CSV table of C-alpha atoms in Angstrom, one decimal:
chain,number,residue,atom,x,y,z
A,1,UNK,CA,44.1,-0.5,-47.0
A,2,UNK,CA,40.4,0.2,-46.1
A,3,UNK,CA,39.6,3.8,-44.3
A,4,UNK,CA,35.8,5.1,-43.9
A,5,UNK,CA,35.0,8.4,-42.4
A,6,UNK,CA,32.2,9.2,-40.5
A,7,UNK,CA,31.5,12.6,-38.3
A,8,UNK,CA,32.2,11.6,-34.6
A,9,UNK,CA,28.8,13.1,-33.3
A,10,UNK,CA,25.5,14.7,-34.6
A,11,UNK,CA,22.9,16.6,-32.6
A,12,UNK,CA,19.4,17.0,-33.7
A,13,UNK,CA,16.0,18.3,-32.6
A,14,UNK,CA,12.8,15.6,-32.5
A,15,UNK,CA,11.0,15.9,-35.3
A,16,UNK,CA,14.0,17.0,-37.8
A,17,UNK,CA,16.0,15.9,-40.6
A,18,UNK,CA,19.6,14.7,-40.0
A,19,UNK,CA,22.3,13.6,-42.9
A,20,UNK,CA,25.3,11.2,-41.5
A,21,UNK,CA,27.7,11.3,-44.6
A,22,UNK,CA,30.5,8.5,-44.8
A,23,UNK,CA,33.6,8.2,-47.1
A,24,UNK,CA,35.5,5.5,-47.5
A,25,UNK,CA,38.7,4.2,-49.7
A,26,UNK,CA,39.1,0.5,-50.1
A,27,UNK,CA,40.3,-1.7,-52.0
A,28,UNK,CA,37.4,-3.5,-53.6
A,29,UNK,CA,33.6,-2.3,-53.2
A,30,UNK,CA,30.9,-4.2,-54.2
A,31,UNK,CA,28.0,-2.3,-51.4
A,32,UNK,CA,27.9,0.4,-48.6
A,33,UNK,CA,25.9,-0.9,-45.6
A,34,UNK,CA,24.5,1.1,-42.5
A,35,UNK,CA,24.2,-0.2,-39.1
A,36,UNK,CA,22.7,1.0,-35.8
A,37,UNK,CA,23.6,0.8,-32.2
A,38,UNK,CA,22.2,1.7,-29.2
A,39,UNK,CA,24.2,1.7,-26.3
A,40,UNK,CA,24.8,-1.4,-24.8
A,41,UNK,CA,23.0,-3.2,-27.8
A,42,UNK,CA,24.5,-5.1,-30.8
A,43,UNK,CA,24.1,-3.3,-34.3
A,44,UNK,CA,21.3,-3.8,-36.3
A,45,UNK,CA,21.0,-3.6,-40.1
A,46,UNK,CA,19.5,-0.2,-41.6
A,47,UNK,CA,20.3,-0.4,-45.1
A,48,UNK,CA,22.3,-1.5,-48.5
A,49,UNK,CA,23.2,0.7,-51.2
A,50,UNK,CA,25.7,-1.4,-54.0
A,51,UNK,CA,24.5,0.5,-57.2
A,52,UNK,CA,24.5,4.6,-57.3
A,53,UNK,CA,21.2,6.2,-55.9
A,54,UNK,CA,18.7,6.7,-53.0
A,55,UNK,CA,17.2,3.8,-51.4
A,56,UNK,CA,14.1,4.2,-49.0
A,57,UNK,CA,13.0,2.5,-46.1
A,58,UNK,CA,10.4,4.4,-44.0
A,59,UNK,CA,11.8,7.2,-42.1
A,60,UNK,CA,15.3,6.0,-43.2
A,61,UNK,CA,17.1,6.2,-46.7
A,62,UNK,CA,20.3,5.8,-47.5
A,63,UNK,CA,22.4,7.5,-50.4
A,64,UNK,CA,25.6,6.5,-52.5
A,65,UNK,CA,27.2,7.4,-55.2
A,66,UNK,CA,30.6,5.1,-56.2
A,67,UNK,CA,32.3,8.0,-58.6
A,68,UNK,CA,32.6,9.8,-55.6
A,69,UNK,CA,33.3,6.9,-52.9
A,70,UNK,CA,30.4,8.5,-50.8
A,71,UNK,CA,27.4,7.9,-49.1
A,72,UNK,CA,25.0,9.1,-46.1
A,73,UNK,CA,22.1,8.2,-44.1
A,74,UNK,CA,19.5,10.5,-43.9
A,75,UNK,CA,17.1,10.1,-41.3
A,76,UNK,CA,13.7,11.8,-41.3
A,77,UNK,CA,11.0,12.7,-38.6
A,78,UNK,CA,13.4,12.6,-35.8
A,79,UNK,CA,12.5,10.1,-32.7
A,80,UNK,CA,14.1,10.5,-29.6
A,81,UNK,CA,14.8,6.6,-29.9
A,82,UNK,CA,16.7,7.0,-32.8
A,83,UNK,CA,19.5,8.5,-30.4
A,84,UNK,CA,22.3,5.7,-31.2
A,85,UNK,CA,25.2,5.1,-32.9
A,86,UNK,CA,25.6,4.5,-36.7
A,87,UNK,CA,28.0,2.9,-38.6
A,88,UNK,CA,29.0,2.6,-42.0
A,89,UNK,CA,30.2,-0.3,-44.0
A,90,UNK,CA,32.0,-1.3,-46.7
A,91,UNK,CA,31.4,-5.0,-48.4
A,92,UNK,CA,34.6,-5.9,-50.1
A,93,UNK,CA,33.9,-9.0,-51.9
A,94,UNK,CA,31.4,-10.4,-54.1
A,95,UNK,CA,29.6,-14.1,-52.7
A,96,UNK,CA,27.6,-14.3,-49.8
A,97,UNK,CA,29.2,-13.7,-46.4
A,98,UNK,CA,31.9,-11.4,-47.0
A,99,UNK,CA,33.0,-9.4,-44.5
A,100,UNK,CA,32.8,-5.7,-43.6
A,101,UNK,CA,34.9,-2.8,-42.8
A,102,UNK,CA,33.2,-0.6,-40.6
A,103,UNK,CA,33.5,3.2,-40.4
A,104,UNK,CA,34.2,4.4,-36.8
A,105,UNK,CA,30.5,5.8,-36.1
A,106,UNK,CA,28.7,8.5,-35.9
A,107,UNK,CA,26.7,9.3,-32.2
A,108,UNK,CA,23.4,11.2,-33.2
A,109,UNK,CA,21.9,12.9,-30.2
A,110,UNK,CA,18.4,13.8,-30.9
A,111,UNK,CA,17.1,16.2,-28.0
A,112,UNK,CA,13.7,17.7,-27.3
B,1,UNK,CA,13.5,-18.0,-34.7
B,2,UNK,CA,16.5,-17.4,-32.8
B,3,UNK,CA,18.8,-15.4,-33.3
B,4,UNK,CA,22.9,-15.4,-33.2
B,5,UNK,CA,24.0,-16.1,-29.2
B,6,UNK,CA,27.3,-15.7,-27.0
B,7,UNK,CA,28.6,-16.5,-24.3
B,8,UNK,CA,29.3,-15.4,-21.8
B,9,UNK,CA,27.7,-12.1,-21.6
B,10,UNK,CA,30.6,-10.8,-18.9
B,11,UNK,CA,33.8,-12.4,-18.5
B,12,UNK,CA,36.6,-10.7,-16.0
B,13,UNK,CA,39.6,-12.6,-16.2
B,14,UNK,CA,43.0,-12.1,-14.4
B,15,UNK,CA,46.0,-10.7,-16.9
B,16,UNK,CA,47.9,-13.6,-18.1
B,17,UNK,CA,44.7,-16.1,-17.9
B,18,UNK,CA,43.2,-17.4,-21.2
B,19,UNK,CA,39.8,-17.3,-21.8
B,20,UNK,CA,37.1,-19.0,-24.6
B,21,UNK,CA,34.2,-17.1,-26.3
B,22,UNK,CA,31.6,-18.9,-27.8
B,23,UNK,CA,29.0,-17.8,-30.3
B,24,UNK,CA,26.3,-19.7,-31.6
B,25,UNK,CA,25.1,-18.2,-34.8
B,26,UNK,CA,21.5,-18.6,-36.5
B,27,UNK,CA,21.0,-21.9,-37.9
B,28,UNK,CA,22.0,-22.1,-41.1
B,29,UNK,CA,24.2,-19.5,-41.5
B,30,UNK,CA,27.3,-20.7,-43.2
B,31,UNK,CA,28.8,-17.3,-42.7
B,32,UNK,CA,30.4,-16.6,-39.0
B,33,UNK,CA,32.1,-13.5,-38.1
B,34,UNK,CA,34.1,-12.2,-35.2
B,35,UNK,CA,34.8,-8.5,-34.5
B,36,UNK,CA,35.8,-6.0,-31.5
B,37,UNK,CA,34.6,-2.9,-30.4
B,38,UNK,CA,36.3,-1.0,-27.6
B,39,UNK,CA,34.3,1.4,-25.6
B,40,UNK,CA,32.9,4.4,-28.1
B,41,UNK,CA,35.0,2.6,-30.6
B,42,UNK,CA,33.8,1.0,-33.9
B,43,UNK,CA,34.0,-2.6,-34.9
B,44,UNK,CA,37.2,-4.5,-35.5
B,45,UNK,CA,37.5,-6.9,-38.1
B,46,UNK,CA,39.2,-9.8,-36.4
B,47,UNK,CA,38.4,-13.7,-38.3
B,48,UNK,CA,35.8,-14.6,-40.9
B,49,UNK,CA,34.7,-18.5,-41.6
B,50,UNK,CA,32.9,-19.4,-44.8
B,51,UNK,CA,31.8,-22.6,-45.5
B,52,UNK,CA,33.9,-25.4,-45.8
B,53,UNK,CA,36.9,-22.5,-47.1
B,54,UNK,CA,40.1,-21.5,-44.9
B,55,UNK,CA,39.5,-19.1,-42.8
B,56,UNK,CA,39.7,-15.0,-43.6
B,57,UNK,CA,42.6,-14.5,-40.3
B,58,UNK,CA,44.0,-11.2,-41.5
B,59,UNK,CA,42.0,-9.2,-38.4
B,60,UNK,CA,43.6,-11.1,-35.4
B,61,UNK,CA,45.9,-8.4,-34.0
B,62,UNK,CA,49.1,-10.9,-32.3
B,63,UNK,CA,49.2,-14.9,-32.1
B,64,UNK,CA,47.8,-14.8,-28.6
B,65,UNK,CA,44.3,-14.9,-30.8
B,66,UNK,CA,42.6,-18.0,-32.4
B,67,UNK,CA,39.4,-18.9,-33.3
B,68,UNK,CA,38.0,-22.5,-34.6
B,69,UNK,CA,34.4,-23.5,-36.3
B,70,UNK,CA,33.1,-26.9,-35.4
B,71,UNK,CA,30.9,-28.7,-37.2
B,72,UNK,CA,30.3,-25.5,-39.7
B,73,UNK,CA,28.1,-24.3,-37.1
B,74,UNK,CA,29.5,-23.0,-33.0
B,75,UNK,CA,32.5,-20.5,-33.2
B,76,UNK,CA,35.2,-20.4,-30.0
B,77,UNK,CA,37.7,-17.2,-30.0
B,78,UNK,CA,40.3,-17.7,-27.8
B,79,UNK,CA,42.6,-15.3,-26.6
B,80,UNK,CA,45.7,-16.4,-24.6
B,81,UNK,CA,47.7,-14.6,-21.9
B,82,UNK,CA,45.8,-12.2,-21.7
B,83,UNK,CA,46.4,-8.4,-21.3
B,84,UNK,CA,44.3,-4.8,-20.3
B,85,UNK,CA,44.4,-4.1,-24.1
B,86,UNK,CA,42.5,-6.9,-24.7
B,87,UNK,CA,39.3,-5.5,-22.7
B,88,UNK,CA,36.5,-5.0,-24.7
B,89,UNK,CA,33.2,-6.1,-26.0
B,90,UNK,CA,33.7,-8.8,-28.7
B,91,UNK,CA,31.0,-9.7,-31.2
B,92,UNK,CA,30.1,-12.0,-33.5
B,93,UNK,CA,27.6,-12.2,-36.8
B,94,UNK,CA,26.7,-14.7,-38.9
B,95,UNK,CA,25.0,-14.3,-42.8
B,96,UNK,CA,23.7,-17.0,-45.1
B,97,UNK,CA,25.4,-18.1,-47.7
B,98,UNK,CA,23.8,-16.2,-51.0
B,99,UNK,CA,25.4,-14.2,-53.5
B,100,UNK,CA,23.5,-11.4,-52.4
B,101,UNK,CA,23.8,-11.6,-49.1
B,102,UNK,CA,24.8,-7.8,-47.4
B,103,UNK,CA,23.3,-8.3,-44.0
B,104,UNK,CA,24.8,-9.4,-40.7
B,105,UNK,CA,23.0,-10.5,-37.9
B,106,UNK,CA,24.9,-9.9,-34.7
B,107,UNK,CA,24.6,-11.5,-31.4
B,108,UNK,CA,24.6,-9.4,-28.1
B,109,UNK,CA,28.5,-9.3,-27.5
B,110,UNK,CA,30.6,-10.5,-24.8
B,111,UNK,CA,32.2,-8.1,-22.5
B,112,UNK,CA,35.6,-8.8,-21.1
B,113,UNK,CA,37.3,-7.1,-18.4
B,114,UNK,CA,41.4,-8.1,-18.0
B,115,UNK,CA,42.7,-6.8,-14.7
């Protein structure tokens, strides 16, 4: 079966740093995926890790390393808009359109 | 250009009643996904269509659930007799068809209410 793991809730100050961490066991992995959601709002992609590392995307990287079937989102310079939800995700096949197991989200709760 | 649609945006139906979600995803896309999210939940796999292949049906939680793609293009999920456990907010996504395709674009959801 596929299982990801995700902390329920995070609380952060503006400005700060904030880690979401996800682990997952699956059967197949070929990428690990975040997505945002703001409440009400569909999810939006964040990023795509499928080879060991950090990637960077302005105030946004995301981390994974396979050996260890773990990854997280960190999310610099805090904005009280990036209050959301975030979800990991597992890609499970190789070929375009494959679909994706998502972890059950974390709620980050940046405050003043 | 525009992106993934559905419709309708609310839907409270009576328990027993079926009802028909549509999503039109970006043109295209040859990729079409369907998934559920219950309130503070995450998302539910629930049917994936690719292409011309048979469709990925191993999310769709009883037989009450179907969902067709016409024309490789507009998606309809159907749920029959409906009941409370169905309520929530049901969304699709579509990709293009690339091997390195990891991204979903998802449309805005349809919320349904049984009561």
């Amino acid at each position: 079966g596929q299982s990801l793991e995700q902390p329920s809730e995070v609380t952060a100050v503006e400005g700060a740093i904030v880690q979401i961490n996800c682990t997952y066991q699956t059967s197949g992995f070929y990428g690990l995926s975040w997505y945002q959601q703001h409440d009400g709002g569909a999810p939006t992609f964040l990023s795509y890790n499928a080879l060991d590392g950090l990637e960077e995307t302005g105030r946004f990287s995301s981390f994974l390393s396979r050996s260890d079937s773990y990854g997280y989102l960190l999310l610099q310079e805090l904005q009280m808009k990036d209050s959301a939800s975030y979800f990991c995700a597992v890609k499970t096949g190789t070929g375009g359109g494959n679909k994706l197991t998502f972890g059950t989200g974390t709620q980050l709760k940046v405050e003043l | 250009g525009a992106g993934v649609s559905q419709s309708p945006s609310n839907k409270v139906t009576e328990k027993g009643k079926d009802v028909e979600l549509r999503c039109d995803p970006i043109s295209g896309h040859t990729a079409l996904y369907w998934y559920r999210q219950s309130l503070g939940q995450g998302l539910e796999f629930l049917i994936y269509f690719q292409g011309n292949s048979a469709p990925d049906k191993s999310g769709l939680p009883s037989d009450r659930f179907s969902a067709e793609r016409t024309g490789g293009s507009v998606s309809t999920l159907t749920i029959q007799r409906t009941q409370q456990e169905d309520s929530a907010v049901y969304l699709c996504a579509s990709s293009p068809d690339r091997p390195s395709s990891y991204e979903q674009y998802f449309g805005p959801g349809t919320r349904l209410t049984v009561t």
